[in-house]
XYZ file of N, CA, C and O in Angstrom:
872
model
N 0.847 -1.197 0.000
C 0.000 0.000 0.000
C 0.878 1.241 0.000
O 1.810 1.357 0.786
N 0.551 2.192 -0.863
C 1.328 3.411 -0.983
C 0.963 4.376 0.131
O -0.196 4.506 0.502
N 1.964 5.040 0.701
C 1.730 5.970 1.799
C 1.634 7.393 1.287
O 2.330 7.789 0.362
N 0.788 8.183 1.979
C 0.582 9.571 1.597
C 0.600 10.429 2.853
O 0.346 9.951 3.951
N 0.867 11.707 2.674
C 0.843 12.661 3.782
C -0.074 13.805 3.422
O -0.579 13.903 2.314
N -0.265 14.713 4.365
C -1.050 15.918 4.078
C -2.499 15.585 3.854
O -3.110 14.839 4.610
N -3.078 16.133 2.759
C -4.505 15.995 2.511
C -4.897 14.555 2.182
O -6.069 14.207 2.177
N -3.908 13.675 1.923
C -4.216 12.285 1.589
C -4.098 11.346 2.787
O -4.170 10.140 2.634
N -3.924 11.924 3.999
C -3.670 11.052 5.137
C -4.830 10.099 5.403
O -4.625 8.980 5.861
N -6.069 10.513 5.087
C -7.216 9.645 5.339
C -7.252 8.461 4.389
O -7.808 7.405 4.706
N -6.609 8.623 3.233
C -6.670 7.560 2.228
C -5.966 6.291 2.690
O -6.330 5.182 2.285
N -4.929 6.415 3.521
C -4.171 5.233 3.916
C -4.963 4.358 4.879
O -4.566 3.230 5.160
N -6.087 4.872 5.384
C -6.929 4.074 6.261
C -7.736 3.047 5.479
O -8.310 2.131 6.052
N -7.794 3.201 4.184
C -8.563 2.280 3.343
C -7.591 1.293 2.711
O -6.758 1.667 1.884
N -7.687 0.039 3.121
C -6.749 -0.964 2.631
C -6.848 -1.106 1.121
O -7.942 -1.189 0.555
N -5.686 -1.134 0.508
C -5.642 -1.351 -0.922
C -5.972 -0.131 -1.757
O -6.127 -0.246 -2.969
N -6.093 1.045 -1.105
C -6.463 2.254 -1.856
C -5.315 2.686 -2.753
O -4.159 2.741 -2.326
N -5.626 2.992 -3.987
C -4.676 3.593 -4.911
C -5.287 4.857 -5.482
O -6.383 4.806 -6.052
N -4.626 6.005 -5.305
C -5.197 7.258 -5.793
C -5.290 7.259 -7.309
O -4.473 6.634 -7.990
N -6.265 7.952 -7.856
C -6.392 8.019 -9.319
C -5.214 8.741 -9.935
O -4.699 9.709 -9.376
N -4.779 8.243 -11.052
C -3.684 8.873 -11.769
C -4.254 9.867 -12.773
O -5.061 9.504 -13.623
N -3.834 11.097 -12.646
C -4.346 12.161 -13.508
C -3.206 12.709 -14.355
O -2.157 13.095 -13.823
N -3.398 12.728 -15.633
C -2.366 13.239 -16.535
C -2.211 14.740 -16.365
O -3.174 15.464 -16.115
N -0.953 15.215 -16.480
C -0.688 16.641 -16.340
C -1.488 17.454 -17.351
O -1.898 18.574 -17.081
N -1.719 16.888 -18.542
C -2.427 17.628 -19.588
C -3.852 17.978 -19.179
O -4.434 18.923 -19.692
N -4.421 17.198 -18.226
C -5.785 17.478 -17.795
C -5.875 18.741 -16.952
O -6.954 19.226 -16.647
N -4.715 19.260 -16.528
C -4.691 20.470 -15.708
C -4.268 21.698 -16.512
O -3.873 22.716 -15.938
N -4.317 21.619 -17.817
C -4.013 22.780 -18.659
C -5.246 23.660 -18.747
O -6.015 23.613 -19.704
N -5.467 24.463 -17.707
C -6.658 25.292 -17.642
C -6.554 26.481 -18.598
O -5.467 26.954 -18.925
N -7.701 26.964 -18.991
C -7.772 28.160 -19.818
C -7.540 29.383 -18.948
O -8.196 29.563 -17.919
N -6.597 30.217 -19.327
C -6.326 31.461 -18.613
C -6.635 32.625 -19.542
O -6.308 32.592 -20.726
N -7.231 33.681 -18.985
C -7.588 34.812 -19.823
C -7.726 36.070 -18.964
O -8.077 35.996 -17.787
N -7.448 37.259 -19.549
C -7.662 38.510 -18.823
C -9.125 38.944 -18.958
O -9.669 38.956 -20.062
N -9.753 39.265 -17.845
C -11.162 39.665 -17.870
C -11.408 40.789 -16.867
O -10.647 40.986 -15.918
N -12.494 41.521 -17.098
C -13.022 42.407 -16.076
C -13.838 41.571 -15.107
O -14.605 40.695 -15.525
N -13.654 41.813 -13.817
C -14.300 40.987 -12.793
C -15.147 41.872 -11.888
O -14.694 42.925 -11.419
N -16.362 41.447 -11.644
C -17.276 42.127 -10.726
C -17.687 41.159 -9.638
O -18.081 40.039 -9.923
N -17.546 41.608 -8.385
C -18.081 40.817 -7.273
C -18.963 41.727 -6.437
O -18.564 42.851 -6.100
N -20.157 41.256 -6.103
C -21.107 42.076 -5.356
C -21.838 41.237 -4.326
O -22.050 40.038 -4.528
N -22.196 41.873 -3.228
C -23.133 41.257 -2.299
C -24.020 42.337 -1.696
O -23.849 43.524 -1.964
N -24.991 41.902 -0.894
C -25.941 42.832 -0.286
C -25.377 43.327 1.039
O -25.006 42.521 1.908
N -25.296 44.628 1.201
C -24.818 45.210 2.452
C -25.823 44.945 3.567
O -27.038 45.023 3.360
N -25.318 44.596 4.758
C -26.159 44.397 5.957
C -27.206 43.307 5.757
O -28.305 43.380 6.319
N -26.868 42.299 4.978
C -27.865 41.268 4.663
C -28.334 40.521 5.912
O -29.527 40.220 6.057
N -27.412 40.217 6.823
C -27.800 39.491 8.034
C -28.785 40.303 8.869
O -29.779 39.768 9.374
N -28.527 41.610 9.008
C -29.448 42.463 9.780
C -30.805 42.546 9.100
O -31.842 42.445 9.758
N -30.803 42.744 7.794
C -32.061 42.839 7.056
C -32.888 41.561 7.202
O -34.107 41.618 7.384
N -32.206 40.419 7.136
C -32.911 39.147 7.269
C -33.468 38.963 8.680
O -34.579 38.460 8.863
N -32.698 39.376 9.670
C -33.156 39.265 11.053
C -34.403 40.097 11.299
O -35.324 39.674 11.999
N -34.459 41.281 10.694
C -35.577 42.192 10.927
C -36.807 41.851 10.091
O -37.943 42.090 10.516
N -36.598 41.315 8.895
C -37.734 41.005 8.011
C -37.303 39.909 7.052
O -36.874 40.174 5.929
N -37.415 38.678 7.482
C -36.881 37.557 6.725
C -37.517 37.423 5.343
O -36.832 37.374 4.321
N -38.861 37.356 5.292
C -39.541 37.142 4.016
C -39.432 38.362 3.103
O -39.199 38.226 1.902
N -39.611 39.544 3.679
C -39.515 40.759 2.868
C -38.121 40.942 2.296
O -37.960 41.320 1.127
N -37.098 40.664 3.104
C -35.719 40.793 2.635
C -35.435 39.783 1.537
O -34.784 40.110 0.535
N -35.919 38.553 1.705
C -35.682 37.542 0.674
C -36.357 37.937 -0.638
O -35.775 37.760 -1.723
N -37.563 38.478 -0.546
C -38.257 38.927 -1.751
C -37.475 40.052 -2.434
O -37.289 40.037 -3.667
N -36.980 41.009 -1.657
C -36.206 42.107 -2.246
C -34.858 41.627 -2.754
O -34.321 42.183 -3.728
N -34.297 40.596 -2.103
C -33.051 40.011 -2.597
C -33.255 39.447 -3.998
O -32.444 39.701 -4.904
N -34.329 38.689 -4.193
C -34.606 38.108 -5.511
C -34.764 39.211 -6.558
O -34.202 39.133 -7.660
N -35.502 40.253 -6.207
C -35.725 41.353 -7.149
C -34.418 42.077 -7.467
O -34.153 42.428 -8.628
N -33.598 42.312 -6.445
C -32.342 43.028 -6.674
C -31.363 42.190 -7.495
O -30.610 42.722 -8.321
N -31.375 40.871 -7.299
C -30.520 40.009 -8.097
C -30.955 40.001 -9.567
O -30.125 39.892 -10.475
N -32.253 40.121 -9.814
C -32.725 40.211 -11.196
C -32.221 41.498 -11.854
O -31.860 41.509 -13.037
N -32.194 42.589 -11.078
C -31.622 43.839 -11.579
C -30.156 43.632 -11.942
O -29.688 44.018 -13.018
N -29.409 43.021 -11.020
C -27.989 42.789 -11.247
C -27.766 41.938 -12.492
O -26.948 42.268 -13.363
N -28.485 40.838 -12.623
C -28.293 39.944 -13.764
C -28.661 40.621 -15.080
O -28.002 40.404 -16.105
N -29.694 41.458 -15.050
C -30.083 42.182 -16.265
C -28.985 43.157 -16.687
O -28.680 43.282 -17.886
N -28.389 43.844 -15.723
C -27.317 44.797 -16.047
C -26.061 44.067 -16.513
O -25.349 44.553 -17.392
N -25.764 42.917 -15.927
C -24.620 42.126 -16.387
C -24.806 41.732 -17.846
O -23.902 41.892 -18.674
N -25.993 41.247 -18.191
C -26.266 40.858 -19.577
C -26.216 42.063 -20.510
O -25.698 41.972 -21.630
N -26.759 43.208 -20.056
C -26.782 44.412 -20.894
C -25.380 44.929 -21.193
O -25.173 45.616 -22.201
N -24.424 44.602 -20.337
C -23.039 45.038 -20.544
C -22.158 43.896 -21.047
O -20.936 43.915 -20.861
N -22.789 42.919 -21.686
C -22.076 41.805 -22.321
C -21.234 41.004 -21.327
O -20.155 40.504 -21.676
N -21.746 40.896 -20.096
C -21.065 40.103 -19.092
C -21.715 38.745 -18.927
O -22.715 38.426 -19.576
N -21.140 37.960 -18.036
C -21.636 36.614 -17.774
C -21.527 36.326 -16.286
O -20.503 36.622 -15.662
N -22.587 35.786 -15.715
C -22.542 35.373 -14.312
C -21.710 34.101 -14.216
O -22.030 33.088 -14.836
N -20.606 34.179 -13.459
C -19.746 33.009 -13.280
C -20.165 32.178 -12.084
O -20.024 30.960 -12.089
N -20.691 32.843 -11.063
C -21.060 32.124 -9.848
C -21.994 33.000 -9.031
O -21.834 34.212 -8.976
N -22.954 32.387 -8.383
C -23.825 33.108 -7.455
C -24.173 32.184 -6.307
O -24.358 30.980 -6.500
N -24.252 32.751 -5.109
C -24.597 31.972 -3.920
C -25.148 32.931 -2.875
O -24.485 33.903 -2.513
N -26.363 32.655 -2.419
C -26.959 33.516 -1.409
C -27.113 34.931 -1.915
O -27.745 35.179 -2.941
N -26.487 35.874 -1.204
C -26.596 37.282 -1.594
C -25.384 37.758 -2.382
O -25.241 38.959 -2.630
N -24.500 36.846 -2.799
C -23.308 37.229 -3.543
C -23.360 36.796 -4.985
O -23.977 35.778 -5.331
N -22.688 37.561 -5.851
C -22.668 37.232 -7.276
C -21.320 37.629 -7.864
O -20.766 38.688 -7.545
N -20.761 36.751 -8.694
C -19.484 36.961 -9.365
C -19.728 36.942 -10.866
O -20.377 36.028 -11.373
N -19.206 37.952 -11.562
C -19.417 38.030 -13.010
C -18.131 38.410 -13.712
O -17.253 39.066 -13.135
N -18.019 37.999 -14.969
C -16.856 38.355 -15.782
C -17.291 39.119 -17.020
O -18.394 38.922 -17.544
N -16.387 39.988 -17.492
C -16.634 40.837 -18.651
C -15.405 40.825 -19.546
O -14.315 40.448 -19.119
N -15.578 41.283 -20.773
C -14.464 41.284 -21.712
C -13.369 42.258 -21.289
O -12.201 42.044 -21.605
N -13.745 43.338 -20.606
C -12.760 44.347 -20.231
C -13.199 45.071 -18.964
O -14.309 44.876 -18.462
N -12.301 45.920 -18.455
C -12.577 46.656 -17.221
C -13.706 47.663 -17.406
O -14.517 47.871 -16.490
N -13.789 48.277 -18.578
C -14.808 49.288 -18.810
C -16.210 48.692 -18.714
O -17.103 49.273 -18.079
N -16.425 47.538 -19.320
C -17.744 46.910 -19.264
C -18.129 46.560 -17.830
O -19.278 46.747 -17.422
N -17.165 46.073 -17.068
C -17.438 45.717 -15.673
C -17.816 46.939 -14.861
O -18.774 46.904 -14.065
N -17.083 48.041 -15.041
C -17.368 49.238 -14.252
C -18.665 49.902 -14.699
O -19.440 50.393 -13.871
N -18.937 49.920 -15.994
C -20.212 50.471 -16.469
C -21.381 49.686 -15.882
O -22.404 50.264 -15.504
N -21.229 48.384 -15.812
C -22.271 47.562 -15.204
C -22.460 47.932 -13.742
O -23.593 48.095 -13.275
N -21.371 48.071 -13.004
C -21.452 48.405 -11.584
C -22.154 49.741 -11.363
O -23.014 49.871 -10.477
N -21.807 50.738 -12.154
C -22.437 52.056 -12.022
C -23.926 51.963 -12.335
O -24.769 52.497 -11.600
N -24.273 51.259 -13.399
C -25.679 51.118 -13.771
C -26.463 50.380 -12.690
O -27.612 50.729 -12.395
N -25.854 49.366 -12.097
C -26.516 48.628 -11.012
C -26.799 49.541 -9.831
O -27.913 49.547 -9.278
N -25.818 50.348 -9.440
C -26.020 51.215 -8.281
C -27.055 52.306 -8.568
O -27.846 52.668 -7.681
N -27.062 52.808 -9.775
C -28.088 53.788 -10.144
C -29.478 53.156 -10.119
O -30.418 53.712 -9.542
N -29.608 51.986 -10.738
C -30.896 51.299 -10.771
C -31.342 50.918 -9.365
O -32.534 51.019 -9.025
N -30.403 50.512 -8.533
C -30.727 50.122 -7.169
C -31.263 51.301 -6.366
O -32.211 51.162 -5.590
N -30.676 52.461 -6.552
C -31.148 53.634 -5.810
C -32.551 54.052 -6.251
O -33.375 54.449 -5.422
N -32.803 53.936 -7.527
C -34.150 54.241 -8.001
C -35.150 53.226 -7.456
O -36.250 53.574 -7.030
N -34.759 51.967 -7.463
C -35.638 50.894 -7.003
C -35.913 50.994 -5.509
O -36.993 50.661 -5.026
N -34.939 51.486 -4.731
C -35.076 51.595 -3.284
C -35.734 52.896 -2.831
O -35.985 53.071 -1.631
N -36.002 53.790 -3.755
C -36.420 55.149 -3.388
C -37.682 55.187 -2.530
O -37.838 56.085 -1.691
N -38.573 54.238 -2.698
C -39.836 54.248 -1.952
C -39.765 53.479 -0.634
O -40.775 53.358 0.066
N -38.586 52.967 -0.295
C -38.422 52.222 0.946
C -37.723 53.064 2.006
O -36.871 53.899 1.676
N -38.065 52.834 3.266
C -37.326 53.476 4.341
C -35.876 53.018 4.285
O -35.582 51.860 3.937
N -34.957 53.900 4.655
C -33.531 53.596 4.545
C -33.144 52.286 5.226
O -32.388 51.492 4.642
N -33.627 51.980 6.435
C -33.222 50.719 7.082
C -33.686 49.470 6.336
O -33.144 48.383 6.570
N -34.672 49.585 5.440
C -35.203 48.426 4.723
C -34.635 48.305 3.309
O -34.915 47.327 2.611
N -33.824 49.261 2.887
C -33.312 49.243 1.521
C -32.270 48.150 1.334
O -31.445 47.891 2.212
N -32.337 47.498 0.181
C -31.380 46.455 -0.182
C -30.395 47.055 -1.177
O -30.746 47.343 -2.318
N -29.159 47.243 -0.728
C -28.144 47.899 -1.553
C -26.934 46.993 -1.727
O -26.563 46.245 -0.833
N -26.299 47.127 -2.884
C -25.113 46.335 -3.181
C -23.839 47.038 -2.731
O -23.734 48.257 -2.772
N -22.854 46.235 -2.348
C -21.451 46.646 -2.293
C -20.765 45.940 -3.456
O -20.982 44.744 -3.669
N -19.928 46.665 -4.209
C -19.354 46.085 -5.428
C -17.847 46.317 -5.481
O -17.368 47.423 -5.212
N -17.112 45.274 -5.852
C -15.695 45.381 -6.152
C -15.460 45.084 -7.625
O -16.101 44.196 -8.195
N -14.549 45.855 -8.244
C -14.229 45.684 -9.667
C -12.716 45.542 -9.814
O -11.949 46.326 -9.253
N -12.305 44.563 -10.598
C -10.889 44.332 -10.851
C -10.718 43.910 -12.305
O -11.689 43.535 -12.982
N -9.479 43.982 -12.783
C -9.147 43.477 -14.121
C -7.866 42.679 -14.005
O -6.865 43.166 -13.467
N -7.883 41.441 -14.487
C -6.681 40.628 -14.419
C -6.909 39.245 -14.977
O -8.008 38.890 -15.414
N -5.842 38.445 -14.957
C -5.900 37.079 -15.470
C -6.631 36.176 -14.493
O -6.416 36.252 -13.275
N -7.476 35.302 -15.015
C -8.196 34.324 -14.202
C -8.029 32.940 -14.805
O -7.672 32.787 -15.977
N -8.283 31.932 -13.997
C -8.384 30.561 -14.474
C -9.857 30.270 -14.735
O -10.689 30.439 -13.839
N -10.173 29.875 -15.948
C -11.551 29.521 -16.302
C -11.676 28.010 -16.283
O -10.921 27.306 -16.953
N -12.617 27.506 -15.490
C -12.773 26.062 -15.349
C -14.233 25.721 -15.108
O -14.826 26.157 -14.121
N -14.835 24.982 -16.041
C -16.203 24.499 -15.926
C -17.198 25.634 -15.641
O -18.084 25.522 -14.807
N -17.010 26.733 -16.331
C -17.945 27.842 -16.243
C -17.694 28.823 -15.124
O -18.319 29.889 -15.074
N -16.787 28.485 -14.201
C -16.474 29.388 -13.102
C -15.099 30.007 -13.341
O -14.361 29.579 -14.242
N -14.736 31.016 -12.549
C -13.425 31.648 -12.661
C -12.757 31.653 -11.294
O -13.415 31.778 -10.257
N -11.425 31.522 -11.310
C -10.647 31.384 -10.092
C -9.350 32.183 -10.229
O -8.991 32.631 -11.302
N -8.641 32.319 -9.117
C -7.316 32.912 -9.153
C -7.178 34.144 -8.294
O -8.123 34.610 -7.645
N -5.959 34.686 -8.293
C -5.639 35.835 -7.438
C -6.472 37.053 -7.801
O -6.852 37.825 -6.913
N -6.740 37.235 -9.080
C -7.524 38.400 -9.493
C -8.950 38.335 -8.947
O -9.536 39.356 -8.585
N -9.507 37.117 -8.876
C -10.844 36.941 -8.307
C -10.814 37.211 -6.804
O -11.692 37.887 -6.253
N -9.788 36.689 -6.125
C -9.666 36.927 -4.684
C -9.575 38.412 -4.365
O -10.202 38.896 -3.416
N -8.786 39.145 -5.161
C -8.653 40.579 -4.926
C -9.986 41.291 -5.127
O -10.341 42.201 -4.368
N -10.742 40.876 -6.130
C -12.044 41.500 -6.380
C -12.954 41.356 -5.175
O -13.656 42.299 -4.778
N -12.954 40.182 -4.555
C -13.771 39.957 -3.365
C -13.315 40.851 -2.212
O -14.144 41.360 -1.439
N -12.011 41.078 -2.078
C -11.501 41.955 -1.016
C -11.885 43.407 -1.277
O -12.185 44.166 -0.342
N -11.883 43.803 -2.543
C -12.306 45.164 -2.888
C -13.770 45.377 -2.531
O -14.145 46.424 -2.006
N -14.592 44.361 -2.804
C -16.015 44.449 -2.435
C -16.158 44.654 -0.935
O -17.006 45.425 -0.471
N -15.312 43.998 -0.148
C -15.379 44.143 1.292
C -15.009 45.527 1.781
O -15.385 45.921 2.898
N -14.270 46.300 0.970
C -13.896 47.664 1.339
C -14.966 48.686 0.961
O -14.928 49.825 1.426
N -15.900 48.292 0.102
C -16.960 49.204 -0.339
C -18.039 49.299 0.735
O -18.276 48.357 1.485
N -18.687 50.448 0.793
C -19.800 50.596 1.726
C -21.109 50.338 0.987
O -21.126 50.047 -0.206
N -22.197 50.436 1.694
C -23.513 50.220 1.097
C -23.734 51.181 -0.060
O -23.637 52.395 0.095
N -24.016 50.648 -1.237
C -24.231 51.472 -2.414
C -22.957 51.930 -3.092
O -23.014 52.723 -4.034
N -21.795 51.443 -2.640
C -20.527 51.931 -3.160
C -19.816 50.956 -4.068
O -20.189 49.780 -4.193
N -18.756 51.460 -4.718
C -17.941 50.667 -5.637
C -16.473 50.916 -5.313
O -16.043 52.064 -5.239
N -15.697 49.850 -5.126
C -14.247 49.937 -4.981
C -13.593 49.261 -6.169
O -14.032 48.183 -6.594
N -12.530 49.891 -6.678
C -11.850 49.321 -7.844
C -10.353 49.237 -7.596
O -9.800 49.939 -6.736
N -9.698 48.397 -8.377
C -8.255 48.197 -8.261
C -7.493 49.201 -9.112
O -8.054 49.921 -9.940
N -6.184 49.197 -8.929
C -5.312 50.050 -9.720
C -5.397 49.699 -11.195
O -5.345 50.592 -12.060
N -5.532 48.422 -11.521
C -5.597 48.028 -12.928
C -6.812 48.616 -13.625
O -6.759 48.989 -14.798
N -7.932 48.725 -12.906
C -9.132 49.336 -13.476
C -8.933 50.834 -13.639
O -9.247 51.417 -14.683
N -8.403 51.470 -12.610
C -8.177 52.919 -12.672
C -7.228 53.277 -13.808
O -7.463 54.232 -14.553
N -6.167 52.490 -13.967
C -5.189 52.767 -15.018
C -5.814 52.619 -16.401
O -5.514 53.393 -17.320
N -6.693 51.631 -16.562
C -7.305 51.389 -17.873
C -8.315 52.467 -18.241
O -8.513 52.755 -19.425
N -8.949 53.093 -17.235
C -10.076 53.988 -17.505
C -9.840 55.420 -17.034
O -10.781 56.212 -16.991
N -8.622 55.747 -16.703
C -8.329 57.080 -16.158
C -8.711 58.201 -17.118
O -9.047 59.315 -16.683
N -8.686 57.916 -18.420
C -9.002 58.955 -19.404
C -10.494 59.041 -19.720
O -10.912 59.905 -20.486
N -11.301 58.152 -19.150
C -12.742 58.189 -19.391
C -13.361 59.293 -18.545
O -13.349 59.238 -17.317
N -13.940 60.306 -19.197
C -14.389 61.500 -18.489
C -15.535 61.232 -17.516
O -15.684 61.945 -16.524
N -16.364 60.208 -17.801
C -17.507 59.985 -16.912
C -17.129 59.237 -15.644
O -17.941 59.094 -14.737
N -15.896 58.754 -15.563
C -15.437 58.064 -14.365
C -14.409 58.924 -13.642
O -13.416 59.345 -14.233
N -14.656 59.175 -12.377
C -13.690 59.885 -11.545
C -13.290 58.952 -10.407
O -14.142 58.351 -9.755
N -11.992 58.829 -10.183
C -11.488 57.881 -9.197
C -10.900 58.624 -8.006
O -10.065 59.508 -8.167
N -11.330 58.251 -6.817
C -10.811 58.812 -5.580
C -9.819 57.813 -4.996
O -10.188 56.679 -4.661
N -8.554 58.221 -4.875
C -7.531 57.318 -4.361
C -7.679 57.144 -2.851
O -7.768 58.122 -2.104
N -7.726 55.915 -2.413
C -7.786 55.606 -0.984
C -6.443 55.126 -0.457
O -6.338 54.740 0.708
N -5.428 55.149 -1.310
C -4.112 54.696 -0.888
C -3.991 53.187 -0.935
O -4.831 52.489 -1.498
N -2.931 52.690 -0.307
C -2.690 51.254 -0.289
C -3.285 50.644 0.973
O -3.164 51.197 2.062
N -3.915 49.494 0.806
C -4.566 48.808 1.914
C -4.093 47.359 1.989
O -3.941 46.701 0.963
N -3.892 46.896 3.201
C -3.669 45.471 3.402
C -5.024 44.782 3.481
O -5.909 45.237 4.194
N -5.165 43.693 2.739
C -6.414 42.931 2.764
C -6.097 41.468 3.026
O -4.972 41.007 2.817
N -7.077 40.741 3.473
C -6.917 39.356 3.900
C -6.370 38.464 2.784
O -6.823 38.526 1.647
N -5.377 37.647 3.135
C -4.795 36.626 2.267
C -4.046 37.176 1.059
O -3.775 36.445 0.116
N -3.717 38.476 1.070
C -2.874 39.061 0.026
C -1.697 39.716 0.734
O -1.886 40.610 1.566
N -0.484 39.256 0.437
C 0.687 39.629 1.228
C 1.073 41.096 1.076
O 1.481 41.739 2.050
N 0.955 41.629 -0.121
C 1.360 43.005 -0.373
C 0.153 43.936 -0.324
O -0.958 43.543 -0.708
N 0.336 45.179 0.137
C -0.792 46.114 0.124
C -1.232 46.416 -1.308
O -0.420 46.426 -2.233
N -2.518 46.638 -1.488
C -3.067 46.907 -2.816
C -3.566 48.338 -2.884
O -4.073 48.881 -1.900
N -3.390 48.945 -4.044
C -3.835 50.317 -4.252
C -5.323 50.295 -4.610
O -5.735 49.593 -5.530
N -6.092 51.087 -3.871
C -7.544 51.024 -3.972
C -8.107 52.380 -4.373
O -7.622 53.426 -3.914
N -9.130 52.354 -5.204
C -9.836 53.572 -5.618
C -11.321 53.387 -5.336
O -11.859 52.287 -5.446
N -11.961 54.478 -5.000
C -13.350 54.460 -4.546
C -14.231 55.203 -5.532
O -13.870 56.276 -6.011
N -15.359 54.626 -5.828
C -16.386 55.327 -6.590
C -17.705 55.134 -5.857
O -18.124 54.004 -5.622
N -18.346 56.217 -5.481
C -19.713 56.115 -5.001
C -20.584 56.935 -5.930
O -20.279 58.089 -6.221
N -21.651 56.348 -6.384
C -22.466 56.943 -7.436
C -23.495 57.889 -6.847
O -24.255 57.515 -5.959
N -23.533 59.096 -7.336
C -24.623 60.032 -7.075
C -25.279 60.310 -8.417
O -24.601 60.590 -9.395
N -26.618 60.226 -8.489
C -27.239 60.395 -9.800
C -27.953 61.729 -9.915
O -28.422 62.307 -8.946
N -27.995 62.226 -11.158
C -28.604 63.508 -11.450
C -30.121 63.396 -11.485
O -30.689 62.314 -11.499
N -30.785 64.518 -11.511
C -32.245 64.529 -11.579
C -32.752 63.874 -12.855
O -33.809 63.266 -12.869
N -31.981 63.977 -13.941
C -32.429 63.380 -15.199
C -32.504 61.872 -15.097
O -33.292 61.234 -15.786
N -31.682 61.283 -14.221
C -31.696 59.827 -14.074
C -33.013 59.338 -13.506
O -33.401 58.193 -13.712
N -33.715 60.185 -12.775
C -34.972 59.776 -12.152
C -36.104 59.661 -13.169
O -37.145 59.100 -12.877
N -35.897 60.218 -14.357
C -36.978 60.252 -15.326
C -36.847 59.172 -16.398
O -37.688 59.064 -17.273
N -35.778 58.417 -16.373
C -35.598 57.387 -17.396
C -34.607 56.343 -16.946
O -34.213 56.286 -15.792
N -34.195 55.497 -17.880
C -33.253 54.446 -17.550
C -31.900 55.034 -17.172
O -31.391 55.919 -17.848
N -31.299 54.599 -16.067
C -30.009 55.153 -15.645
C -28.876 54.695 -16.545
O -28.941 53.653 -17.185
N -27.820 55.493 -16.591
C -26.619 55.132 -17.327
C -25.432 55.751 -16.608
O -25.587 56.634 -15.764
N -24.202 55.324 -16.922
C -23.029 55.901 -16.275
C -22.929 57.412 -16.427
O -22.361 58.089 -15.571
N -23.484 57.973 -17.501
C -23.446 59.421 -17.693
C -24.236 60.157 -16.620
O -24.045 61.352 -16.402
N -25.148 59.443 -15.937
C -25.937 60.071 -14.881
C -25.189 60.188 -13.566
O -25.666 60.825 -12.634
N -24.033 59.576 -13.479
C -23.248 59.665 -12.243
C -22.503 60.997 -12.244
O -21.478 61.149 -12.879
N -23.050 61.986 -11.565
C -22.545 63.335 -11.670
C -21.498 63.677 -10.632
O -20.833 64.701 -10.726
N -21.336 62.869 -9.597
C -20.277 63.123 -8.634
C -19.809 61.826 -8.031
O -20.534 60.849 -7.987
N -18.554 61.839 -7.607
C -17.954 60.661 -7.024
C -17.306 61.076 -5.718
O -16.458 61.957 -5.699
N -17.712 60.487 -4.623
C -17.212 60.919 -3.328
C -16.789 59.735 -2.489
O -17.365 58.653 -2.590
N -15.752 59.922 -1.661
C -15.342 58.835 -0.767
C -16.322 58.698 0.387
O -17.057 59.614 0.684
């Protein structure tokens, strides 16, 4: 019987066990640069505690908004679970345009609700290489996107340096530098930029777009 250590230690308890042999070629994953969006619902646990059924109903509705905006910006949902959603886009611009449109649409949708009952997204945006495997995406760029989402506040958007560098010349996007931050499971500090969407009066009369984001504040 062959001996193993680490994660295979349980296998040696099974007499005659032989681990499956996997060819190296089977691990040639597809790698590609993509725009990455990660979002979840701010204060979801509190909202659920205060109004379980109402919050779940608004969660479903808000996720439909998110998925519609992802599709409208030529993105694809890579993974969703509970109140979180991960999506990929062809480039950083599409990902950020989607995020801005989501926050604008969310504010319009929440306008008739009391502030404590509003369901708002926190969003992180990154651009980088990912591993694509069986419809999902993985890798350091995905991990960083999730950490950026954790730095955003309710209704806000945090982006990486790679996104800011790619879109710095886009007049409708203004980036507020938050400096370098240490985040969980990433050894080096990362440079973070903040976008919080404020919409103009014209946005209230029709479908929102990134052009309606008239100010960006930390």
